[in-house]
Amino acid sequence: MEDEDDPVVEEIPVHLSKALAENLYVLQYPLKSATATFDDGRVVNCCVKPINQQIKVDYALNTASKNYDAFKGEQFALAADGKQRDKNQKLTFRSGTMDKQSFLSTKPIEDVSRYLVCVIQDGEMHATPLKGIVSMRQMFSYFDKQDKRTKAEQKAEQDADGAAEDEELTQVTVKFARLENEKVRKAREKSFNYLSKMEAEEPWCETFWHEKTSAAAELERQKLCGGGAGGSGRLEVDNAALNVKPIEYMDMLISKEKTDRNIDSLLPSRVICMHKLKQLTLQEQLKVILTDAKVITSQQILDLLPDRTLSPEKVLRLLPQVGWLIRGNWVVQSEYIYPDGSVSGTNGVAAEQMRKARDYIMFRFTKCDKLERHQLVSVTQLPGEEIREILSTIAKLNTADRTWSMLLPPNEGFQCVDEQEISDRQGAFWTARSDKFNEMERNSSASTTKRVRKRSTRDS
């Protein structure tokens, strides 16, 4: 069909309002006709169960109406509360006659994410998401109370009649609760009996019912519109939103707290999203980048920083505080990989020993391109699995000769003047520690020689 045959009659702007999104419910009365409504009904009591999303509403009955049977109403009240009323007992009908009817909610629909409540005002549609939809059905709890009291009276009479007779022995079956695993426990928590028990245990919370013509009800209805107070107020809000900066407008649209929580649930452990990275100091940002990247160049660090306006000189001044420049590439310092009080993930080796071994491996990579794992095990006196754990974060295995080399090739030829100065200063640092590392190698050689001598003595 052509556009001329089906013209657009009117265009209606649609606005999404979230002022009542967390508290807006639709109450349906499926057993009431379209004419017999509760629009003019008087609510005498209202209770809710917030966790299970249950609502109970008591509507007053017109006991003075000519259609009301006063005798039957008194009979219902007498059957529910009994003749001899206990002072501590909560009465169903305080006036002595059935003067109200109660409605209890059920949830016909669990997922209400596709449903909205829309209001058209000033030629515009304002849509509000629903928190829930419930069906209100009349409850007849006074009949249950009558049956319960009748059974209790009959049992009391039977106990009184059998008190004089000899007590008979009865067989008792004892059942022991079985230990349940996680799967059985989750299945039990989804059962009807468990859910019914949880609903019954949650106490009712008393609420205040506002008439639909009251000022409080009118104020809540105004929240269904995006502006909150009519057209002029909404236009002022829209104009204010158009006058802010783009980044501030995005912050108004997206909740930072909810966004961070949703992203954090999807990310692996010890991984920080870019939004949180922006909130850290520059030194903390560099530490996170070096830890995650393992081996990285200076240019790659500048590309990953959230603030692209930072000068390379400022970044290079802070980098030596969190990392080492090894053959032109940056590696995070060992104290951030193995902080005090931590242990290795393989055999639980203390952090001090792991830092010492990793520092020695870094020192060796400043001298040569390839390392052999069995030699590192001999010098550091750590299990082979721990050495593999350290090497796997900074190096890769060459399957041809079973040696380890850095993840990135040497980048010394592309260093700037500032990086060359940093390399010279860190070279002096490694030289100062070389005596300690050389002592480790000598101790390793001495212990190896001693073992060889013992073996040769046994052979002779």
Tab-separated table of C-alpha atoms in Angstrom:
chain	number	residue	atom	x	y	z
A	1	MET	CA	0.000	0.000	0.000
A	2	GLU	CA	1.335	3.419	-0.976
A	3	ASP	CA	1.905	6.182	1.557
A	4	GLU	CA	-0.834	8.305	-0.042
A	5	ASP	CA	-3.441	5.667	0.795
A	6	ASP	CA	-2.280	5.351	4.410
A	7	PRO	CA	-1.143	8.806	5.573
A	8	VAL	CA	0.362	9.492	9.001
A	9	VAL	CA	-2.385	11.065	11.063
A	10	GLU	CA	-0.303	12.115	14.076
A	11	GLU	CA	3.170	11.660	15.491
A	12	ILE	CA	3.336	11.193	19.261
A	13	PRO	CA	6.683	11.588	21.094
A	14	VAL	CA	7.364	8.809	23.604
A	15	HIS	CA	9.297	9.440	26.843
A	16	LEU	CA	10.547	6.837	29.297
A	17	SER	CA	9.944	7.718	32.953
A	18	LYS	CA	11.673	5.762	35.744
A	19	ALA	CA	10.533	7.689	38.795
A	20	LEU	CA	8.144	4.892	39.847
A	21	ALA	CA	9.842	1.972	38.067
A	22	GLU	CA	10.835	0.242	41.323
A	23	ASN	CA	7.442	0.650	43.046
A	24	LEU	CA	4.759	0.501	40.338
A	25	TYR	CA	2.328	-2.445	40.469
A	26	VAL	CA	-0.832	-3.197	38.521
A	27	LEU	CA	-3.654	-4.703	40.628
A	28	GLN	CA	-6.094	-6.814	38.624
A	29	TYR	CA	-9.487	-8.011	39.878
A	30	PRO	CA	-10.314	-10.879	37.480
A	31	LEU	CA	-13.471	-11.944	39.375
A	32	LYS	CA	-15.061	-8.481	39.290
A	33	SER	CA	-17.101	-7.236	36.351
A	34	ALA	CA	-16.420	-4.033	34.484
A	35	THR	CA	-19.292	-2.281	36.250
A	36	ALA	CA	-18.816	-3.646	39.796
A	37	THR	CA	-15.490	-1.960	40.566
A	38	PHE	CA	-13.818	-0.700	43.726
A	39	ASP	CA	-13.308	2.830	42.427
A	40	ASP	CA	-15.523	4.191	45.198
A	41	GLY	CA	-14.657	1.518	47.751
A	42	ARG	CA	-13.289	2.414	51.184
A	43	VAL	CA	-10.100	0.607	52.226
A	44	VAL	CA	-9.954	-0.139	55.953
A	45	ASN	CA	-6.631	-2.002	55.986
A	46	CYS	CA	-3.725	-2.682	53.625
A	47	CYS	CA	-0.660	-4.905	54.160
A	48	VAL	CA	2.250	-5.996	51.985
A	49	LYS	CA	5.031	-8.614	52.006
A	50	PRO	CA	7.879	-6.855	50.167
A	51	ILE	CA	10.096	-9.914	49.632
A	52	ASN	CA	7.388	-12.190	48.223
A	53	GLN	CA	5.522	-9.257	46.609
A	54	GLN	CA	2.168	-10.052	48.205
A	55	ILE	CA	-0.609	-7.518	48.850
A	56	LYS	CA	-3.649	-7.830	51.075
A	57	VAL	CA	-6.435	-5.228	50.940
A	58	ASP	CA	-9.580	-5.088	53.104
A	59	TYR	CA	-12.578	-3.214	51.628
A	60	ALA	CA	-15.376	-2.025	53.912
A	61	LEU	CA	-18.895	-3.399	53.436
A	62	ASN	CA	-21.926	-1.140	53.697
A	63	THR	CA	-23.684	-2.817	56.616
A	64	ALA	CA	-26.469	-0.201	56.489
A	65	SER	CA	-27.493	-1.198	52.961
A	66	LYS	CA	-30.902	-2.805	52.466
A	67	ASN	CA	-29.138	-5.585	50.559
A	68	TYR	CA	-26.965	-6.507	53.562
A	69	ASP	CA	-28.123	-9.462	55.687
A	70	ALA	CA	-27.272	-8.403	59.251
A	71	PHE	CA	-28.176	-11.790	60.760
A	72	LYS	CA	-25.883	-13.663	58.371
A	73	GLY	CA	-23.126	-11.132	58.958
A	74	GLU	CA	-23.278	-11.730	62.706
A	75	GLN	CA	-23.186	-15.486	62.142
A	76	PHE	CA	-20.029	-15.195	60.022
A	77	ALA	CA	-18.355	-13.041	62.686
A	78	LEU	CA	-19.391	-15.448	65.432
A	79	ALA	CA	-18.126	-18.434	63.465
A	80	ALA	CA	-14.763	-16.727	62.798
A	81	ASP	CA	-14.032	-15.272	66.253
A	82	GLY	CA	-16.102	-17.564	68.522
A	83	LYS	CA	-18.335	-16.746	71.488
A	84	GLN	CA	-15.608	-16.521	74.135
A	85	ARG	CA	-13.068	-14.163	72.633
A	86	ASP	CA	-9.540	-14.072	73.974
A	87	LYS	CA	-8.137	-10.587	74.619
A	88	ASN	CA	-4.809	-11.561	73.054
A	89	GLN	CA	-6.514	-12.944	69.953
A	90	LYS	CA	-6.624	-10.745	66.859
A	91	LEU	CA	-10.257	-10.521	65.824
A	92	THR	CA	-11.293	-10.945	62.220
A	93	PHE	CA	-14.358	-8.686	62.602
A	94	ARG	CA	-13.953	-6.234	65.490
A	95	SER	CA	-17.488	-4.834	65.203
A	96	GLY	CA	-19.095	-8.239	65.834
A	97	THR	CA	-20.464	-8.470	62.306
A	98	MET	CA	-18.944	-9.123	58.886
A	99	ASP	CA	-18.100	-5.552	57.910
A	100	LYS	CA	-15.308	-6.094	55.361
A	101	GLN	CA	-14.137	-8.358	52.557
A	102	SER	CA	-10.457	-9.218	52.079
A	103	PHE	CA	-8.495	-9.650	48.853
A	104	LEU	CA	-5.109	-11.408	48.588
A	105	SER	CA	-2.762	-11.088	45.624
A	106	THR	CA	-1.254	-13.810	43.446
A	107	LYS	CA	1.332	-13.394	40.695
A	108	PRO	CA	-0.027	-14.511	37.316
A	109	ILE	CA	3.093	-13.277	35.500
A	110	GLU	CA	6.661	-13.591	36.770
A	111	ASP	CA	8.487	-11.648	34.037
A	112	VAL	CA	6.965	-8.181	33.626
A	113	SER	CA	9.901	-6.633	31.778
A	114	ARG	CA	7.790	-6.311	28.602
A	115	TYR	CA	4.952	-4.370	30.249
A	116	LEU	CA	4.604	-0.595	30.682
A	117	VAL	CA	2.071	1.837	32.060
A	118	CYS	CA	1.599	4.724	29.630
A	119	VAL	CA	0.061	8.158	30.175
A	120	ILE	CA	-0.704	10.622	27.388
A	121	GLN	CA	-0.333	14.236	28.416
A	122	ASP	CA	-0.011	17.353	26.230
A	123	GLY	CA	0.175	15.195	23.095
A	124	GLU	CA	3.087	13.121	24.439
A	125	MET	CA	3.232	9.573	25.775
A	126	HIS	CA	5.089	8.844	29.030
A	127	ALA	CA	5.881	5.146	29.657
A	128	THR	CA	6.893	3.708	33.052
A	129	PRO	CA	8.185	0.110	33.471
A	130	LEU	CA	6.287	-2.111	35.885
A	131	LYS	CA	7.684	-3.741	39.000
A	132	GLY	CA	4.966	-6.385	39.083
A	133	ILE	CA	1.448	-7.454	38.076
A	134	VAL	CA	-0.767	-9.121	40.695
A	135	SER	CA	-4.271	-10.606	40.632
A	136	MET	CA	-6.464	-9.764	43.641
A	137	ARG	CA	-8.762	-12.603	44.656
A	138	GLN	CA	-11.175	-12.631	47.560
A	139	MET	CA	-9.985	-14.683	50.540
A	140	PHE	CA	-12.282	-16.526	52.972
A	141	SER	CA	-9.934	-16.953	55.915
A	142	TYR	CA	-12.834	-16.701	58.390
A	143	PHE	CA	-14.052	-20.107	57.209
A	144	ASP	CA	-10.570	-21.545	57.870
A	145	LYS	CA	-10.597	-20.068	61.376
A	146	GLN	CA	-14.001	-21.631	62.026
A	147	ASP	CA	-12.807	-25.090	60.925
A	148	LYS	CA	-9.619	-24.784	62.952
A	149	ARG	CA	-11.464	-23.763	66.106
A	150	THR	CA	-14.021	-26.570	65.674
A	151	LYS	CA	-11.274	-29.160	65.349
A	152	ALA	CA	-9.489	-27.741	68.385
A	153	GLU	CA	-12.689	-27.967	70.462
A	154	GLN	CA	-13.300	-31.544	69.360
A	155	LYS	CA	-9.763	-32.537	70.233
A	156	ALA	CA	-10.064	-30.923	73.658
A	157	GLU	CA	-13.257	-32.907	74.335
A	158	GLN	CA	-11.596	-36.148	73.254
A	159	ASP	CA	-8.591	-35.468	75.478
A	160	ALA	CA	-10.906	-34.797	78.424
A	161	ASP	CA	-12.857	-38.024	77.830
A	162	GLY	CA	-9.711	-40.134	77.472
A	163	ALA	CA	-7.888	-38.687	80.473
A	164	ALA	CA	-9.506	-41.169	82.858
A	165	GLU	CA	-8.782	-44.165	80.645
A	166	ASP	CA	-5.474	-45.979	80.603
A	167	GLU	CA	-3.003	-44.537	78.170
A	168	GLU	CA	-2.305	-46.943	75.358
A	169	LEU	CA	1.151	-47.498	73.932
A	170	THR	CA	1.532	-46.414	70.333
A	171	GLN	CA	4.311	-47.207	67.921
A	172	VAL	CA	6.441	-44.224	66.909
A	173	THR	CA	8.484	-44.115	63.718
A	174	VAL	CA	11.674	-42.084	63.894
A	175	LYS	CA	13.066	-40.550	60.730
A	176	PHE	CA	16.515	-39.009	60.447
A	177	ALA	CA	17.205	-36.159	58.041
A	178	ARG	CA	19.586	-37.096	55.271
A	179	LEU	CA	22.600	-34.997	54.396
A	180	GLU	CA	21.864	-33.068	51.229
A	181	ASN	CA	24.308	-31.788	48.658
A	182	GLU	CA	24.160	-28.490	46.807
A	183	LYS	CA	22.029	-29.872	43.969
A	184	VAL	CA	19.434	-31.370	46.323
A	185	ARG	CA	19.340	-28.183	48.408
A	186	LYS	CA	18.650	-25.995	45.340
A	187	ALA	CA	15.920	-28.369	44.195
A	188	ARG	CA	14.332	-28.290	47.666
A	189	GLU	CA	14.376	-24.482	47.713
A	190	LYS	CA	12.424	-24.443	44.438
A	191	SER	CA	9.732	-26.808	45.698
A	192	PHE	CA	6.179	-25.641	46.384
A	193	ASN	CA	6.319	-26.589	50.072
A	194	TYR	CA	9.492	-24.581	50.662
A	195	LEU	CA	8.199	-21.502	48.828
A	196	SER	CA	4.889	-21.705	50.702
A	197	LYS	CA	6.748	-21.937	53.990
A	198	MET	CA	8.873	-18.874	53.155
A	199	GLU	CA	5.759	-16.899	52.207
A	200	ALA	CA	4.041	-17.853	55.449
A	201	GLU	CA	7.074	-16.930	57.585
A	202	GLU	CA	7.425	-13.403	56.148
A	203	PRO	CA	5.447	-10.986	58.357
A	204	TRP	CA	2.892	-8.574	56.947
A	205	CYS	CA	3.886	-4.907	56.883
A	206	GLU	CA	1.122	-2.397	57.577
A	207	THR	CA	0.804	0.363	54.964
A	208	PHE	CA	-1.208	3.563	54.608
A	209	TRP	CA	-3.772	3.703	51.805
A	210	HIS	CA	-4.202	7.056	50.044
A	211	GLU	CA	-7.536	7.743	48.359
A	212	LYS	CA	-7.325	8.368	44.628
A	213	THR	CA	-8.565	11.948	45.086
A	214	SER	CA	-6.001	12.811	47.788
A	215	ALA	CA	-3.057	15.164	47.257
A	216	ALA	CA	-0.541	12.362	47.926
A	217	ALA	CA	-2.099	10.173	45.205
A	218	GLU	CA	-2.079	13.074	42.742
A	219	LEU	CA	1.592	13.733	43.495
A	220	GLU	CA	2.451	10.093	42.779
A	221	ARG	CA	0.477	10.171	39.520
A	222	GLN	CA	2.497	13.167	38.382
A	223	LYS	CA	5.627	10.990	38.607
A	224	LEU	CA	4.286	8.914	35.730
A	225	CYS	CA	5.168	11.850	33.474
A	226	GLY	CA	8.799	12.426	32.566
A	227	GLY	CA	8.849	16.048	33.717
A	228	GLY	CA	7.342	15.288	37.104
A	229	ALA	CA	5.164	18.455	37.117
A	230	GLY	CA	3.628	18.901	33.666
A	231	GLY	CA	4.789	20.296	30.381
A	232	SER	CA	6.722	23.364	31.503
A	233	GLY	CA	8.718	21.456	34.092
A	234	ARG	CA	9.543	18.764	31.567
A	235	LEU	CA	10.749	21.303	29.009
A	236	GLU	CA	13.025	22.880	31.594
A	237	VAL	CA	14.541	19.466	32.340
A	238	ASP	CA	14.990	18.723	28.634
A	239	ASN	CA	16.632	22.095	28.019
A	240	ALA	CA	18.941	21.592	30.998
A	241	ALA	CA	19.949	18.178	29.635
A	242	LEU	CA	20.832	19.708	26.253
A	243	ASN	CA	23.074	22.338	27.838
A	244	VAL	CA	25.440	19.918	29.631
A	245	LYS	CA	28.627	18.397	28.228
A	246	PRO	CA	28.407	15.022	26.419
A	247	ILE	CA	30.235	13.126	29.193
A	248	GLU	CA	27.946	14.661	31.851
A	249	TYR	CA	24.878	13.763	29.785
A	250	MET	CA	26.055	10.134	29.593
A	251	ASP	CA	26.500	10.093	33.371
A	252	MET	CA	22.901	11.311	33.730
A	253	LEU	CA	21.629	8.492	31.500
A	254	ILE	CA	23.712	5.642	32.903
A	255	SER	CA	24.066	4.874	36.585
A	256	LYS	CA	27.758	4.433	37.348
A	257	GLU	CA	27.087	2.185	40.340
A	258	LYS	CA	24.850	-0.236	38.414
A	259	THR	CA	27.140	-0.212	35.364
A	260	ASP	CA	30.217	-1.058	37.443
A	261	ARG	CA	28.377	-3.846	39.269
A	262	ASN	CA	27.105	-5.413	36.021
A	263	ILE	CA	30.507	-5.217	34.309
A	264	ASP	CA	32.395	-6.535	37.341
A	265	SER	CA	30.181	-9.629	37.401
A	266	LEU	CA	31.245	-10.457	33.825
A	267	LEU	CA	34.972	-9.775	34.155
A	268	PRO	CA	37.504	-12.316	35.448
A	269	SER	CA	39.018	-11.786	38.878
A	270	ARG	CA	41.691	-9.067	39.238
A	271	VAL	CA	40.547	-7.427	35.980
A	272	ILE	CA	39.355	-3.806	36.153
A	273	CYS	CA	37.030	-2.260	33.580
A	274	MET	CA	38.029	0.919	31.737
A	275	HIS	CA	35.407	2.965	33.582
A	276	LYS	CA	36.970	2.156	36.964
A	277	LEU	CA	40.459	2.635	35.558
A	278	LYS	CA	39.644	6.289	34.887
A	279	GLN	CA	38.885	6.846	38.574
A	280	LEU	CA	42.333	5.644	39.736
A	281	THR	CA	45.454	7.764	40.096
A	282	LEU	CA	48.004	7.679	37.298
A	283	GLN	CA	50.372	5.491	39.320
A	284	GLU	CA	47.577	3.018	40.076
A	285	GLN	CA	46.598	3.002	36.389
A	286	LEU	CA	50.158	2.146	35.396
A	287	LYS	CA	50.302	-0.646	37.965
A	288	VAL	CA	47.061	-2.168	36.641
A	289	ILE	CA	48.198	-1.940	33.011
A	290	LEU	CA	51.606	-3.498	33.710
A	291	THR	CA	50.065	-6.284	35.794
A	292	ASP	CA	47.529	-7.219	33.132
A	293	ALA	CA	49.810	-6.792	30.109
A	294	LYS	CA	52.808	-8.653	31.703
A	295	VAL	CA	55.285	-7.330	29.084
A	296	ILE	CA	54.536	-4.094	27.224
A	297	THR	CA	56.208	-1.223	25.403
A	298	SER	CA	56.040	2.451	26.356
A	299	GLN	CA	53.913	3.330	23.340
A	300	GLN	CA	51.418	0.611	24.145
A	301	ILE	CA	51.112	1.978	27.694
A	302	LEU	CA	50.356	5.465	26.368
A	303	ASP	CA	47.710	4.012	24.049
A	304	LEU	CA	45.983	2.163	26.920
A	305	LEU	CA	45.818	5.088	29.339
A	306	PRO	CA	42.312	6.608	29.549
A	307	ASP	CA	43.664	10.178	29.450
A	308	ARG	CA	45.273	10.625	26.025
A	309	THR	CA	46.343	14.183	26.855
A	310	LEU	CA	49.078	13.055	29.283
A	311	SER	CA	52.586	13.864	28.179
A	312	PRO	CA	55.006	10.932	27.705
A	313	GLU	CA	57.488	12.632	30.058
A	314	LYS	CA	54.993	12.582	32.958
A	315	VAL	CA	54.199	8.915	32.361
A	316	LEU	CA	57.892	7.965	32.161
A	317	ARG	CA	58.592	9.727	35.454
A	318	LEU	CA	56.108	7.442	37.262
A	319	LEU	CA	56.772	4.184	35.417
A	320	PRO	CA	60.003	3.294	37.294
A	321	GLN	CA	58.027	3.356	40.566
A	322	VAL	CA	55.887	0.405	39.475
A	323	GLY	CA	57.878	-1.363	36.743
A	324	TRP	CA	61.267	-2.371	35.371
A	325	LEU	CA	62.578	-1.619	31.926
A	326	ILE	CA	63.978	-4.945	30.645
A	327	ARG	CA	65.624	-4.788	27.201
A	328	GLY	CA	63.347	-1.919	26.119
A	329	ASN	CA	60.085	-3.442	27.458
A	330	TRP	CA	58.277	-2.731	30.716
A	331	VAL	CA	57.522	-5.412	33.320
A	332	VAL	CA	55.684	-4.868	36.616
A	333	GLN	CA	57.745	-5.126	39.788
A	334	SER	CA	57.581	-8.349	41.797
A	335	GLU	CA	56.097	-6.758	44.913
A	336	TYR	CA	52.831	-6.127	43.041
A	337	ILE	CA	52.633	-9.722	41.796
A	338	TYR	CA	53.465	-11.261	45.174
A	339	PRO	CA	52.457	-8.770	47.905
A	340	ASP	CA	53.326	-9.359	51.559
A	341	GLY	CA	51.300	-12.122	53.156
A	342	SER	CA	50.446	-13.894	49.891
A	343	VAL	CA	51.585	-17.301	48.668
A	344	SER	CA	52.077	-18.877	45.270
A	345	GLY	CA	49.136	-20.537	43.621
A	346	THR	CA	50.858	-23.892	43.011
A	347	ASN	CA	52.651	-25.063	46.168
A	348	GLY	CA	51.970	-22.182	48.549
A	349	VAL	CA	55.502	-20.780	48.580
A	350	ALA	CA	55.863	-17.590	50.613
A	351	ALA	CA	55.777	-14.249	48.794
A	352	GLU	CA	59.321	-13.306	49.860
A	353	GLN	CA	60.818	-16.386	48.186
A	354	MET	CA	58.719	-15.880	45.041
A	355	ARG	CA	59.809	-12.226	44.769
A	356	LYS	CA	63.441	-13.230	45.219
A	357	ALA	CA	63.194	-15.857	42.471
A	358	ARG	CA	61.362	-13.519	40.074
A	359	ASP	CA	63.929	-10.762	40.636
A	360	TYR	CA	66.702	-13.211	39.785
A	361	ILE	CA	64.926	-14.202	36.560
A	362	MET	CA	64.524	-10.521	35.630
A	363	PHE	CA	68.233	-10.030	36.321
A	364	ARG	CA	69.118	-12.940	34.043
A	365	PHE	CA	66.960	-11.548	31.219
A	366	THR	CA	68.966	-8.303	31.351
A	367	LYS	CA	72.072	-10.370	30.542
A	368	CYS	CA	70.828	-12.911	27.988
A	369	ASP	CA	67.920	-13.622	25.652
A	370	LYS	CA	67.179	-17.236	26.659
A	371	LEU	CA	66.977	-19.077	29.984
A	372	GLU	CA	66.740	-22.756	30.922
A	373	ARG	CA	64.239	-23.729	33.575
A	374	HIS	CA	66.327	-26.445	35.224
A	375	GLN	CA	69.142	-23.960	35.826
A	376	LEU	CA	66.735	-21.501	37.422
A	377	VAL	CA	65.377	-24.290	39.648
A	378	SER	CA	68.914	-25.116	40.754
A	379	VAL	CA	69.789	-21.515	41.631
A	380	THR	CA	66.514	-20.436	43.274
A	381	GLN	CA	65.936	-23.751	45.089
A	382	LEU	CA	62.234	-23.594	44.206
A	383	PRO	CA	60.089	-26.375	42.699
A	384	GLY	CA	59.902	-26.495	38.937
A	385	GLU	CA	56.181	-25.680	38.983
A	386	GLU	CA	56.841	-22.377	40.753
A	387	ILE	CA	59.520	-21.391	38.229
A	388	ARG	CA	57.121	-22.270	35.412
A	389	GLU	CA	54.475	-20.062	37.053
A	390	ILE	CA	56.891	-17.102	37.081
A	391	LEU	CA	58.168	-17.678	33.551
A	392	SER	CA	54.704	-18.070	32.047
A	393	THR	CA	53.806	-14.475	33.046
A	394	ILE	CA	56.772	-12.829	31.317
A	395	ALA	CA	58.246	-15.346	28.866
A	396	LYS	CA	57.325	-17.985	26.309
A	397	LEU	CA	58.686	-21.489	25.794
A	398	ASN	CA	60.717	-22.247	22.681
A	399	THR	CA	59.787	-25.859	21.866
A	400	ALA	CA	62.823	-26.358	19.635
A	401	ASP	CA	65.492	-26.061	22.352
A	402	ARG	CA	63.218	-26.033	25.474
A	403	THR	CA	64.383	-22.556	26.507
A	404	TRP	CA	62.429	-19.521	27.637
A	405	SER	CA	62.586	-16.048	26.045
A	406	MET	CA	60.717	-12.796	26.783
A	407	LEU	CA	57.175	-12.417	25.439
A	408	LEU	CA	58.279	-9.410	23.383
A	409	PRO	CA	61.577	-9.156	21.499
A	410	PRO	CA	64.205	-6.649	22.727
A	411	ASN	CA	63.168	-3.076	21.982
A	412	GLU	CA	66.326	-1.251	22.981
A	413	GLY	CA	66.889	0.265	19.531
A	414	PHE	CA	63.619	2.240	19.733
A	415	GLN	CA	64.142	3.831	23.150
A	416	CYS	CA	63.850	7.587	23.525
A	417	VAL	CA	66.275	9.711	25.511
A	418	ASP	CA	64.203	9.504	28.702
A	419	GLU	CA	63.916	5.728	28.416
A	420	GLN	CA	67.668	5.452	27.881
A	421	GLU	CA	68.268	7.385	31.099
A	422	ILE	CA	65.822	5.110	32.937
A	423	SER	CA	67.580	2.061	31.492
A	424	ASP	CA	70.947	3.355	32.701
A	425	ARG	CA	69.619	4.017	36.219
A	426	GLN	CA	67.964	0.614	36.440
A	427	GLY	CA	71.157	-0.958	35.059
A	428	ALA	CA	72.991	0.480	38.062
A	429	PHE	CA	70.245	-0.994	40.291
A	430	TRP	CA	70.750	-4.492	38.843
A	431	THR	CA	74.502	-4.125	39.166
A	432	ALA	CA	74.117	-3.313	42.852
A	433	ARG	CA	72.067	-6.469	43.337
A	434	SER	CA	74.343	-8.640	41.192
A	435	ASP	CA	76.489	-9.575	44.202
A	436	LYS	CA	73.489	-11.144	45.890
A	437	PHE	CA	72.491	-13.012	42.739
A	438	ASN	CA	76.069	-14.210	42.163
A	439	GLU	CA	76.105	-15.548	45.712
A	440	MET	CA	72.949	-17.516	44.947
A	441	GLU	CA	74.678	-19.051	41.914
A	442	ARG	CA	77.790	-19.941	43.920
A	443	ASN	CA	75.721	-21.605	46.631
A	444	SER	CA	73.885	-23.561	43.967
A	445	SER	CA	77.176	-24.712	42.387
A	446	ALA	CA	78.616	-25.726	45.781
A	447	SER	CA	75.549	-27.811	46.672
A	448	THR	CA	75.639	-29.484	43.239
A	449	THR	CA	79.351	-30.354	43.657
A	450	LYS	CA	78.698	-31.780	47.118
A	451	ARG	CA	75.975	-34.038	45.780
A	452	VAL	CA	78.237	-35.268	42.976
A	453	ARG	CA	81.008	-36.099	45.481
A	454	LYS	CA	78.620	-38.097	47.676
A	455	ARG	CA	77.424	-40.033	44.651
A	456	SER	CA	80.980	-40.840	43.527
A	457	THR	CA	81.888	-41.995	47.063
A	458	ARG	CA	78.958	-44.422	47.086
A	459	ASP	CA	79.928	-45.755	43.650
A	460	SER	CA	83.513	-46.466	44.753
